[in-house]
């Protein structure tokens, strides 16, 4: 299975993000789940996902150092598992 | 709250843990309770808001809509609507739709009185699209135990409402129980009852707030029952919701799922029917009144009220400072201490180490006078707590007797999922999960997977 970083993602339509000092809070109105994004950079990454062909390039665009990519990949997976983000169909 | 401990890579320590951020307060509350009315068709003996009669100064429909607009601007993603009985407000269903169409989700608490089959179908239908959650209050698995505190007929009303929701296909309603000396022996039955209605069981702590102050001595679980509750929650914690109810029990050993801190004025607050903002739903008292939304707007009260600023400043641990369980228990519930007349920086009245009981006995009790009461005088003349037969009374333990059994102390202090700073330890995670009722099953799994 390829890394979540190699895939294209989009914010789930029923999800909103509220910035906080520690990062941000994501809420999915449909499944009523709340998630804490514990880095401001992660909030930036999530907002950038839509505009990039894969998560890795969103990380680069947000300036996340390469040594942190694995941890961010894990975060992307977690966000997907609570349906905060979804795989984007390639066009 | 859940912390995923399975993420492996080590990362540089972050300056503050999530809990520390919570303690300093967030831009908007995470758990906002909005009591729409003090009017109620019931007169539960332990009502935390002393409800009964409508307050003539109750917010108008227009003022409620303005408040919802403000929630939307502040991105308060959802509110817990309660009362009184919120559904007796004539504009209740209108406000529900208004909130949903303004990106504010709602979980409303009800005794079930207006949840007809038609309403249940409406709630289960597409128009609310998951934005609305329903929580039905029931304080016993049997009519006898429930009606003892909630009044005659209330068991039937609640179970009928739950059946209506189930039959309409409403998914995952909540069955909400305040744990008392009498129903705590019924946890398995309550769980079975919730299952029967395709609902999730939610257990909360009886706090000595509102009318609860008058009955707390007689109703709060006895020490051995608390222990039983803790053990039950260790077994079933991932199947039930508990909010921030039982973190004081974490001093028995391991911390429980749920929020492990007092969020009052930090991530939690209450807006009452006249627009007064209090630090927490269980702290309706002048002492914890931060301001009024009509006068100042909610955002200003939340962000800048002197009371909330004080609650977000570092707090002294007082007599708890030397306790080896302070990291997980944090001295327990502020409201429980206040309304039993205990110092706010000391142990919780139900401190499982027995220190709270000691202070209650030694210090005498100087309980604060309530600063408001909307109870219906007529109903209070027919007290509810009279009809429970001996059969249902708890294992007999003298309520004011000495501490019965000191729990065995584990060799190491417990580790709370929240305090185990997920950014600073060896198991960092960038994401913490929390469902709208403060609990997920993830933490338990993390614990099983070798919680450090
Ligand atoms: S005062 Fe008690 S009920 Fe209120 S937020 Fe604190 S712990 Fe929870
Ligand atoms: S002494 Fe304080 S911190 Fe220790 S268990 Fe009791 S209430 Fe909790």
Tab-separated table of C-alpha atoms in Angstrom, chain A residues 14 16-23 25-27 29-39 42 47 67-68 70-72 74-76 78-79 81-82 84, chain B residues 1 4 6-7 9 11-12 14 18 21-22 26-30 74-78 103 105 129-133 422-423 429-436:
chain	number	residue	atom	x	y	z
A	14	UNK	CA	-19.079	18.726	6.181
A	16	UNK	CA	-14.864	23.055	9.319
A	17	UNK	CA	-11.597	24.120	10.926
A	18	UNK	CA	-11.169	26.661	13.695
A	19	UNK	CA	-7.688	28.016	14.308
A	20	UNK	CA	-6.363	27.917	17.885
A	21	UNK	CA	-2.997	28.837	19.372
A	22	UNK	CA	-1.892	25.204	19.472
A	23	UNK	CA	-2.993	24.615	15.892
A	25	UNK	CA	-9.803	22.196	15.817
A	26	UNK	CA	-11.552	20.290	13.070
A	27	UNK	CA	-15.195	19.347	13.353
A	29	UNK	CA	-20.889	18.157	11.391
A	30	UNK	CA	-22.149	14.889	9.943
A	31	UNK	CA	-20.463	12.362	12.207
A	32	UNK	CA	-20.063	14.877	15.073
A	33	UNK	CA	-16.419	14.062	15.541
A	34	UNK	CA	-13.934	16.616	16.748
A	35	UNK	CA	-10.222	16.447	16.222
A	36	UNK	CA	-7.415	18.580	17.566
A	37	UNK	CA	-4.713	19.502	15.096
A	38	UNK	CA	-1.794	20.029	17.381
A	39	UNK	CA	0.462	22.088	15.145
A	42	UNK	CA	-0.761	20.856	10.296
A	47	UNK	CA	-5.877	23.678	4.039
A	67	UNK	CA	12.333	14.596	8.929
A	68	UNK	CA	8.755	15.312	10.048
A	70	UNK	CA	6.470	10.392	8.534
A	71	UNK	CA	4.693	11.904	11.534
A	72	UNK	CA	2.601	14.105	9.275
A	74	UNK	CA	0.448	9.436	10.286
A	75	UNK	CA	-1.616	12.552	11.032
A	76	UNK	CA	-3.060	12.480	7.514
A	78	UNK	CA	-5.740	9.717	11.391
A	79	UNK	CA	-7.627	12.590	9.835
A	81	UNK	CA	-9.976	7.657	9.628
A	82	UNK	CA	-12.332	10.127	11.310
A	84	UNK	CA	-12.030	14.821	8.264
B	1	UNK	CA	-10.272	12.156	25.171
B	4	UNK	CA	-3.158	7.828	19.791
B	6	UNK	CA	0.797	4.248	18.254
B	7	UNK	CA	2.510	6.965	16.260
B	9	UNK	CA	8.621	8.754	15.327
B	11	UNK	CA	9.802	14.560	17.660
B	12	UNK	CA	11.221	17.524	19.464
B	14	UNK	CA	6.547	20.978	22.051
B	18	UNK	CA	-2.958	20.075	24.732
B	21	UNK	CA	-3.575	24.787	26.196
B	22	UNK	CA	-7.017	23.830	27.464
B	26	UNK	CA	-9.490	28.375	23.796
B	27	UNK	CA	-10.772	30.942	21.306
B	28	UNK	CA	-14.241	29.442	21.691
B	29	UNK	CA	-15.598	26.804	24.030
B	30	UNK	CA	-15.453	23.152	23.071
B	74	UNK	CA	-16.883	32.210	16.550
B	75	UNK	CA	-17.053	28.710	15.059
B	76	UNK	CA	-18.624	27.160	18.094
B	77	UNK	CA	-19.290	24.003	16.142
B	78	UNK	CA	-22.021	22.622	18.319
B	103	UNK	CA	-23.481	25.732	10.851
B	105	UNK	CA	-24.776	21.509	15.461
B	129	UNK	CA	-28.320	15.710	8.186
B	130	UNK	CA	-26.599	14.500	11.354
B	131	UNK	CA	-26.413	17.991	12.832
B	132	UNK	CA	-28.803	17.129	15.647
B	133	UNK	CA	-28.259	14.653	18.426
B	422	UNK	CA	1.625	13.404	23.359
B	423	UNK	CA	4.045	15.880	21.883
B	429	UNK	CA	0.808	12.265	17.750
B	430	UNK	CA	-0.177	15.348	15.886
B	431	UNK	CA	-3.836	14.654	16.177
B	432	UNK	CA	-6.047	14.064	19.182
B	433	UNK	CA	-9.524	12.880	18.727
B	434	UNK	CA	-12.586	13.696	20.669
B	435	UNK	CA	-16.184	13.116	19.763
B	436	UNK	CA	-18.831	15.611	20.605
